[in-house]
Coordinates of N, CA and C in Angstrom, one line a residue:
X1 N -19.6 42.0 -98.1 CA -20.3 42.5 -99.2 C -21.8 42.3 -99.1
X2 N -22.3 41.2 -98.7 CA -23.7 41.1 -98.1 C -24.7 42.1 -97.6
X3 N -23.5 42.1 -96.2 CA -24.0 43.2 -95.5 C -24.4 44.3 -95.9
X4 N -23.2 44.8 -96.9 CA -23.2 46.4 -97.2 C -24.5 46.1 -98.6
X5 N -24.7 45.3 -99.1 CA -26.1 44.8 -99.8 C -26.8 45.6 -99.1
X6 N -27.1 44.7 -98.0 CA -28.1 44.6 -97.2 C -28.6 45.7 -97.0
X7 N -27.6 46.5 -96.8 CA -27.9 47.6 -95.6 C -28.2 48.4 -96.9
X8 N -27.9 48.9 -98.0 CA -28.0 50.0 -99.2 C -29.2 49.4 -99.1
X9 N -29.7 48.0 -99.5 CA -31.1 48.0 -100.0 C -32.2 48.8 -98.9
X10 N -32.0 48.6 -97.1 CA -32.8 48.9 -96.5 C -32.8 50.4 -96.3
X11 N -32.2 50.9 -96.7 CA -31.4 52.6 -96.9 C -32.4 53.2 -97.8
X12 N -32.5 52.3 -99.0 CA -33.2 52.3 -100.3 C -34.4 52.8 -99.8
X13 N -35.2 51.6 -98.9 CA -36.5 51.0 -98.8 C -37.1 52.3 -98.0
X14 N -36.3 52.5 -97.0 CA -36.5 54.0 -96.2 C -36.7 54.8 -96.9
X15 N -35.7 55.4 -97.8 CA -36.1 56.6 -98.5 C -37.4 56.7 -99.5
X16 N -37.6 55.5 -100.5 CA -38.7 55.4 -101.3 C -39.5 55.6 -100.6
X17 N -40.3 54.3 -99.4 CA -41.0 53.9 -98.5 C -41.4 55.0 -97.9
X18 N -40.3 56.2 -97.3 CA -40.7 57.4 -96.4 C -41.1 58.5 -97.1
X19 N -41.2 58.4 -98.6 CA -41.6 59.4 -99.4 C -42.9 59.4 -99.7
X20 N -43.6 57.7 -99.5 CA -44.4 57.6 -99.8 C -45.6 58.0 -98.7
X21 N -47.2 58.3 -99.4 CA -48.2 58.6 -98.1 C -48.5 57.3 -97.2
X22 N -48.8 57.8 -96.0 CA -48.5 56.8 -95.0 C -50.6 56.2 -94.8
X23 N -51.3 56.6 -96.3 CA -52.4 56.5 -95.8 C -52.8 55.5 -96.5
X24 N -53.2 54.6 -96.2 CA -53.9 53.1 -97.3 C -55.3 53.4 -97.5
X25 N -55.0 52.7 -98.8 CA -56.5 52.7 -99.9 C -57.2 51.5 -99.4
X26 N -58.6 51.9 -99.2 CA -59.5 50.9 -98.4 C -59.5 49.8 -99.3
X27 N -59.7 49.7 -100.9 CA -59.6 48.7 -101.7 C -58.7 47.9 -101.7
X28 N -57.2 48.1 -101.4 CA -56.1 47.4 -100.9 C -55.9 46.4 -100.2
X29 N -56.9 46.7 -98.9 CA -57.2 45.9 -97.7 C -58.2 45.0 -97.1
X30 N -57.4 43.8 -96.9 CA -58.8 43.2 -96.1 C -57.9 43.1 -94.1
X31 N -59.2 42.9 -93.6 CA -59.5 43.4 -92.5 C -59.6 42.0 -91.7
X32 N -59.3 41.8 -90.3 CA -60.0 40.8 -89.3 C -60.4 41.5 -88.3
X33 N -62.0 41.1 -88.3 CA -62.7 41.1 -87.0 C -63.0 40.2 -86.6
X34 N -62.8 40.0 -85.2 CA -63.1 39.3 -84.1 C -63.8 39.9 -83.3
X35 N -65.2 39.8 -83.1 CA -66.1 40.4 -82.4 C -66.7 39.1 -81.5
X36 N -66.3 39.5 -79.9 CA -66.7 38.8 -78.7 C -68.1 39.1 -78.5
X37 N -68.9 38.1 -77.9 CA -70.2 37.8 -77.5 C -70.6 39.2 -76.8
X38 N -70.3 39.6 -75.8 CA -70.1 40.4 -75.2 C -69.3 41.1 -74.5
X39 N -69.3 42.3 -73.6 CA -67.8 42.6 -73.1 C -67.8 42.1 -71.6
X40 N -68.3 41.3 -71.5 CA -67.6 40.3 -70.2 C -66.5 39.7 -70.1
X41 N -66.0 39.9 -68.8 CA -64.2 39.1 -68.9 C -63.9 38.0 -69.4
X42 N -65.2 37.0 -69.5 CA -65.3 35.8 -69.9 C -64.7 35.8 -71.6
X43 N -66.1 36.7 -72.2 CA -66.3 36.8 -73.4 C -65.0 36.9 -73.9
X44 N -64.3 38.0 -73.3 CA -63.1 39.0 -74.2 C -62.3 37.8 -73.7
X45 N -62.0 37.1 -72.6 CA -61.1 35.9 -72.8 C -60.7 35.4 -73.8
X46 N -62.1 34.6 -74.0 CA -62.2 33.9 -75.0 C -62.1 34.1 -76.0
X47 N -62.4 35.2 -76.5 CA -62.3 36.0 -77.5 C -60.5 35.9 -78.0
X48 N -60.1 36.2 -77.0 CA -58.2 36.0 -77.6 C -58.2 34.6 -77.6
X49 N -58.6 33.7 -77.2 CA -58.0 32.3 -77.5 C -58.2 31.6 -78.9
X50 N -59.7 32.5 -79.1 CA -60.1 32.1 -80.5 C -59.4 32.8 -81.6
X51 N -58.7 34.2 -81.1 CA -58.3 34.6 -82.4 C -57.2 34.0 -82.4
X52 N -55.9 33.7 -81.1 CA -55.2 32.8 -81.5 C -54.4 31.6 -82.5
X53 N -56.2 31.4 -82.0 CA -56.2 29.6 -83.2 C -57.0 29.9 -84.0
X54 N -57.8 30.9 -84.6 CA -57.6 31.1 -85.9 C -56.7 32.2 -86.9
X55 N -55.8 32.7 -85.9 CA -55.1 33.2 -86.9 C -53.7 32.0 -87.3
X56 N -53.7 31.1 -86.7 CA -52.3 29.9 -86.6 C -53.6 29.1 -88.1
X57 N -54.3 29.2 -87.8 CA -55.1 28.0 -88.8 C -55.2 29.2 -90.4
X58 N -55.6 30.5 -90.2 CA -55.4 31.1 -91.6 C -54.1 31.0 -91.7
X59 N -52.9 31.7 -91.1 CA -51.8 32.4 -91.2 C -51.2 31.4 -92.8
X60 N -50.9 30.1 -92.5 CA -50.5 29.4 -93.9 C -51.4 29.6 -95.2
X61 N -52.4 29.7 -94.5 CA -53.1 29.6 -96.1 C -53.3 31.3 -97.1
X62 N -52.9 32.2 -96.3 CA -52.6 33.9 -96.7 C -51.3 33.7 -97.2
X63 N -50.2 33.1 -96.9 CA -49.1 33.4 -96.7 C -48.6 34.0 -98.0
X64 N -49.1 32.8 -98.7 CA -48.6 33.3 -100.1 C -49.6 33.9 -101.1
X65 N -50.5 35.0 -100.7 CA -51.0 35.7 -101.4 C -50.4 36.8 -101.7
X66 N -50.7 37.2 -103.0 CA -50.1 38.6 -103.7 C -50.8 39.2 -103.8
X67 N -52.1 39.5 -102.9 CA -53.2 40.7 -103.5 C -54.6 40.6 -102.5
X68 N -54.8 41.6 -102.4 CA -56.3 41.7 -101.4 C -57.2 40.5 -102.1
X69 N -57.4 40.2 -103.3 CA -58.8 39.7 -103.7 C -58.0 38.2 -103.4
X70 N -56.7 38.0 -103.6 CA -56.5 36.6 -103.4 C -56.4 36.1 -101.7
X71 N -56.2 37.1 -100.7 CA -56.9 36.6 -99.8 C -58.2 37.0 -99.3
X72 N -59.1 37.7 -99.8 CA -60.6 37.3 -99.9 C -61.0 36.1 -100.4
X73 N -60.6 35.5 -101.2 CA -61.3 34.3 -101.8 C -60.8 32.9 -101.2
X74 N -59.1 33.6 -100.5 CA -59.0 32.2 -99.6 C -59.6 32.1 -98.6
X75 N -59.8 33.2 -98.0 CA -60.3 33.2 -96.5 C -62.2 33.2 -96.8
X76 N -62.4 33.3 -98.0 CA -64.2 33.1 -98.5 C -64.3 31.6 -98.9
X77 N -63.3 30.4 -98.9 CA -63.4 29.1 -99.6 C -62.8 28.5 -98.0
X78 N -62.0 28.9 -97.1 CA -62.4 28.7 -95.6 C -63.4 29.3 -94.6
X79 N -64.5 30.0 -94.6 CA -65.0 29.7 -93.1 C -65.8 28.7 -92.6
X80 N -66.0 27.8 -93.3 CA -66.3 26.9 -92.5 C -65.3 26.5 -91.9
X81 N -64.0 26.3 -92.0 CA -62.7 25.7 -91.2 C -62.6 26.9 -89.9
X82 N -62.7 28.2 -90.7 CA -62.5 29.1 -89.5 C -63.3 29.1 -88.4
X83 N -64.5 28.7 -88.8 CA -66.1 28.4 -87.8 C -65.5 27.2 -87.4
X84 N -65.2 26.3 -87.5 CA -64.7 25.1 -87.2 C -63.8 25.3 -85.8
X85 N -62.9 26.6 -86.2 CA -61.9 26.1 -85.5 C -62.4 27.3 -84.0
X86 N -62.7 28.1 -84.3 CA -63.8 29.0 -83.4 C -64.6 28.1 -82.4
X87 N -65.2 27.4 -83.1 CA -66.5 26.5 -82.2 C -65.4 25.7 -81.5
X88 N -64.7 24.7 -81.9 CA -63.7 24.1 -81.5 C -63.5 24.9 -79.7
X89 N -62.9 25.9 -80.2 CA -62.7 26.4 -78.5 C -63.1 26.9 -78.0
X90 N -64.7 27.9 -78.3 CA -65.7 27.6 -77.5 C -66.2 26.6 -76.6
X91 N -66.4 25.6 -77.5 CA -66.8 24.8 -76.4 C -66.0 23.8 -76.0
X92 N -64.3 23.6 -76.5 CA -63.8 23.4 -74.8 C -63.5 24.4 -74.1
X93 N -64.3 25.9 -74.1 CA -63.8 26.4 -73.1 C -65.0 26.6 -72.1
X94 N -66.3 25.6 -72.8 CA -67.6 25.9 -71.7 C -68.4 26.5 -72.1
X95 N -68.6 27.5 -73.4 CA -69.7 27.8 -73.9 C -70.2 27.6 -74.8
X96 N -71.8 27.6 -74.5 CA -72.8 27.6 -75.6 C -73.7 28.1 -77.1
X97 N -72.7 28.9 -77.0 CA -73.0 29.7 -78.3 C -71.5 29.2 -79.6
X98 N -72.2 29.8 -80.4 CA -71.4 29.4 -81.7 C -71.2 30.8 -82.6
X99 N -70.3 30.4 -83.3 CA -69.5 31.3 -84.2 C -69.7 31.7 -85.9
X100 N -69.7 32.9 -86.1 CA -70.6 32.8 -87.7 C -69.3 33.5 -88.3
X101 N -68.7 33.1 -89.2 CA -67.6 34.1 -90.0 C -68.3 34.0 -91.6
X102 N -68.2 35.5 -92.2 CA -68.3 35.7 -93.4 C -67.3 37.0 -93.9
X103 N -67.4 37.0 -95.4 CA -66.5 38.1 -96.0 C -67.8 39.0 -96.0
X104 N -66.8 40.5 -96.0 CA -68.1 41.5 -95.4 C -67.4 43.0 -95.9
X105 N -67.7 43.7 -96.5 CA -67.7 44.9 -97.0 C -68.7 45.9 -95.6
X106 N -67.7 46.2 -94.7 CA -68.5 47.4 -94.2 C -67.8 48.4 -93.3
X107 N -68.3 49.5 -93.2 CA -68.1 50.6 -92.2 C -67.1 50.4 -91.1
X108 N -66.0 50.9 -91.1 CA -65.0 51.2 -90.1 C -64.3 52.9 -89.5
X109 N -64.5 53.2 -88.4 CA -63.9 53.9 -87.9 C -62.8 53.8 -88.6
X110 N -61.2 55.3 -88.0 CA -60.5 55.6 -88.5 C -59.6 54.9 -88.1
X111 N -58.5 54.1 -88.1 CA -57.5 53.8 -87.3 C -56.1 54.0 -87.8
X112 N -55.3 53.5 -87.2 CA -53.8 53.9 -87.3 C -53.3 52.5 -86.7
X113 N -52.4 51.8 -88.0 CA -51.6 50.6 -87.5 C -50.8 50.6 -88.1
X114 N -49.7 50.1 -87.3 CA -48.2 49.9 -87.9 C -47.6 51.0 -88.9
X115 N -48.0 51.9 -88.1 CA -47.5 53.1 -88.8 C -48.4 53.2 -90.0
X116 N -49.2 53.3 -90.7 CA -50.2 53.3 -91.6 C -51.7 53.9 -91.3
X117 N -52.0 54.9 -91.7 CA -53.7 55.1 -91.6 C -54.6 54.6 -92.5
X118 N -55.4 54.3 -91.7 CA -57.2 53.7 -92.4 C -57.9 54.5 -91.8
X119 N -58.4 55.1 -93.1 CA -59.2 56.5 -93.1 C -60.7 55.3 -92.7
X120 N -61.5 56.3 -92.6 CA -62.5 56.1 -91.8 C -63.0 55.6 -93.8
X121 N -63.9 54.4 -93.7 CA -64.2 53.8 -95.0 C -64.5 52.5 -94.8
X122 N -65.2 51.9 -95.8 CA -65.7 50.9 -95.8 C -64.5 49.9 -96.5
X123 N -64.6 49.0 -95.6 CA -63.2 47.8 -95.9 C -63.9 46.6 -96.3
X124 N -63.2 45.5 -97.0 CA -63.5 44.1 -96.8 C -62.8 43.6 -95.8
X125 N -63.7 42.8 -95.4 CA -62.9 41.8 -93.8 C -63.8 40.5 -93.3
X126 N -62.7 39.8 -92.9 CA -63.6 38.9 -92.2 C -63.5 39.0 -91.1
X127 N -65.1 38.7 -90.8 CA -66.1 39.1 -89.6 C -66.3 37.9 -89.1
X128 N -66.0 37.7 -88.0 CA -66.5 36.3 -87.2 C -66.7 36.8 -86.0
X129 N -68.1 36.7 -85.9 CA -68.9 36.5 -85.0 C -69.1 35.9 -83.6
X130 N -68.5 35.9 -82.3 CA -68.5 34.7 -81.2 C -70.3 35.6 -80.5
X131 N -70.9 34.0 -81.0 CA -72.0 34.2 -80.0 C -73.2 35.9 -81.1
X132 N -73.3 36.6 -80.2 CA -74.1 37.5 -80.6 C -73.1 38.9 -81.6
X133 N -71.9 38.5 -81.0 CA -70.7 39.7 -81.5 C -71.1 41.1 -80.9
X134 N -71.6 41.3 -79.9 CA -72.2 42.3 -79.5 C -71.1 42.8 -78.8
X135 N -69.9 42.5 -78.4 CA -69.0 42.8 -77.2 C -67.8 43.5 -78.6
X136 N -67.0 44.0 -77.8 CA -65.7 44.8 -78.4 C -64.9 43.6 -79.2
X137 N -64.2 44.2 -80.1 CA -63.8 43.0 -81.6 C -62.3 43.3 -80.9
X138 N -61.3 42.7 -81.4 CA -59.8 42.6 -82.1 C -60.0 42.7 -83.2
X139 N -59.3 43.5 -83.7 CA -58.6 43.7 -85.2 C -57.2 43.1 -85.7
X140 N -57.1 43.3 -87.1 CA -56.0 42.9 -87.4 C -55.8 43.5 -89.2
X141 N -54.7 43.2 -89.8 CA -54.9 43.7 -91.0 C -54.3 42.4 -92.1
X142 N -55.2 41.4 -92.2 CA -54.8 40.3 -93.2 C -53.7 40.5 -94.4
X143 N -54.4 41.8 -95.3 CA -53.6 42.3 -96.2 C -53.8 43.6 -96.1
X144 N -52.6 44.3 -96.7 CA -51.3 44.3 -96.8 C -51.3 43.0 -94.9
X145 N -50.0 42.4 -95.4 CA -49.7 41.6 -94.2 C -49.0 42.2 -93.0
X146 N -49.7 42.8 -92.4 CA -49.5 43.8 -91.1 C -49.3 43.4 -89.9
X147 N -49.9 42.4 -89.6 CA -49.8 41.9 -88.4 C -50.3 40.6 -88.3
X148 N -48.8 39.9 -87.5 CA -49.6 38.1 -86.6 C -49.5 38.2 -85.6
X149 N -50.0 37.4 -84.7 CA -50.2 37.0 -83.1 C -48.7 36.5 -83.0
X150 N -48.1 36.8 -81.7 CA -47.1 36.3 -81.3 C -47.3 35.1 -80.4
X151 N -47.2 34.0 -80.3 CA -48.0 32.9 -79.4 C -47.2 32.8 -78.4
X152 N -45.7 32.7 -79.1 CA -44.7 32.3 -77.9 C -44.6 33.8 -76.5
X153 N -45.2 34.8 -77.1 CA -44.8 36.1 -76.3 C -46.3 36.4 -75.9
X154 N -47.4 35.8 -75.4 CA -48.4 36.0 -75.2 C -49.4 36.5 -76.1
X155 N -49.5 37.9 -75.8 CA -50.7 38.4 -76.4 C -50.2 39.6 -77.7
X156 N -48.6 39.6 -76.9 CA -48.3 40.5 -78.3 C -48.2 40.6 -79.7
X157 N -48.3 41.8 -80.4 CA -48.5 41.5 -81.5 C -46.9 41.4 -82.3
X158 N -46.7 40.7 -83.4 CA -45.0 40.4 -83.7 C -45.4 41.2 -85.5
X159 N -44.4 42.2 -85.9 CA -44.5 42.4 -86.8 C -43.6 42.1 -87.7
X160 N -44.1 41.5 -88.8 CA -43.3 41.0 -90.0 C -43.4 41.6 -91.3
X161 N -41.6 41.9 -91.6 CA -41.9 42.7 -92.9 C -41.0 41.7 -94.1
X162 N -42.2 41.2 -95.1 CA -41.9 40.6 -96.4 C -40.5 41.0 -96.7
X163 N -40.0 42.6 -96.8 CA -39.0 42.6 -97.3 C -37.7 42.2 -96.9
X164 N -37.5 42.1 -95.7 CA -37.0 41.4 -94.4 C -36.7 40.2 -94.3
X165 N -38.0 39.4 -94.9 CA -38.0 38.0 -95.5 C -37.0 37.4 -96.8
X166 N -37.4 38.5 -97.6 CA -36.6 38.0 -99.2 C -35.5 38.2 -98.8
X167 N -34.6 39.3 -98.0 CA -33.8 39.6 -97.9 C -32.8 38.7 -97.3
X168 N -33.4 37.8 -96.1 CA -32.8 37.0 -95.0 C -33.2 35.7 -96.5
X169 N -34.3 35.5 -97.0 CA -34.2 34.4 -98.2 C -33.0 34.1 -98.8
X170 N -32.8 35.4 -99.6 CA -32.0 35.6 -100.5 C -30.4 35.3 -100.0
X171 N -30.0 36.0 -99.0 CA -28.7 35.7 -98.1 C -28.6 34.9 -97.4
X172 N -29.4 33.7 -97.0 CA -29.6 32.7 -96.5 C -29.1 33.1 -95.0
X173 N -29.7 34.0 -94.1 CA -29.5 35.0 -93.2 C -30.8 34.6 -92.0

């Protein structure tokens, strides 16, 4: 009986879900940039190890937000922990520069993630800075919760869907 639950609800979720437009409202969303020092191999290295450890250091404290502005104001009452945790592997990894993260309203190209468009518009996001930030960023999509780092699978990205969650919650699954 679970199952056949299960499966109507996801049946459900498809059909609503596929009716809906596949284009998000820039107000909805906040954004991660990670913009490396430069685009040196070094840089962009580094650059993933930092996003790593700070997306393991936000990831708990988003978890349970219900709304773009509630994680803007968590991730605006951490950057000093995020800068913390940035600098942290900077410099065990040998370099001399430092890390500037703020909440930031600005200009983004068009993209396409997880099946979803972001129209070309100005987003809120946090921007952390390694060094001058002058080199190519990683992205990511905080909220709606789109995507986390997979640690155990390297560099890939693992996608999690909420509804997926309550579901496996709820049926203890």
């Amino acid at each position: 009986m679970k199952k056949v639950l299960c499966l109507m609800l996801v049946c459900f979720s498809f059909v609503f879900f596929g009716c809906t437009q596949n284009t998000v409202s820039n107000n909805e969303v906040v954004r991660i940039h990670i913009r490396a020092n430069s685009n040196n191999e070094e840089d962009q290295n580094v650059k993933l190890k930092v996003r790593d450890n700070v997306i393991n250091f936000i990831t708990p404290l988003i978890a349970e937000c219900n709304n773009s502005c509630d994680v803007k104001n968590v991730l605006g009452d951490n950057l000093n922990g995020i800068e913390k945790v940035a600098d942290k592997v900077l410099e065990e990894c040998g370099f001399k520069y430092y890390s500037n993260a703020k909440i930031n309203n600005e200009y983004f190209p068009s993209r396409e993630y997880g099946g979803k468009v972001f129209p070309a518009d100005y987003y809120d996001a946090l921007i952390l800075e390694l060094g001058s930030g002058a080199g190519d960023n990683w992205w990511c999509v905080a909220y709606p919760p789109l995507c986390f780092v997979g640690y155990e699978s390297g560099n890939n990205i693992v996608y999690k869907s909420k509804i997926v969650e309550l579901i496996n919650k709820y049926f203890g699954e």
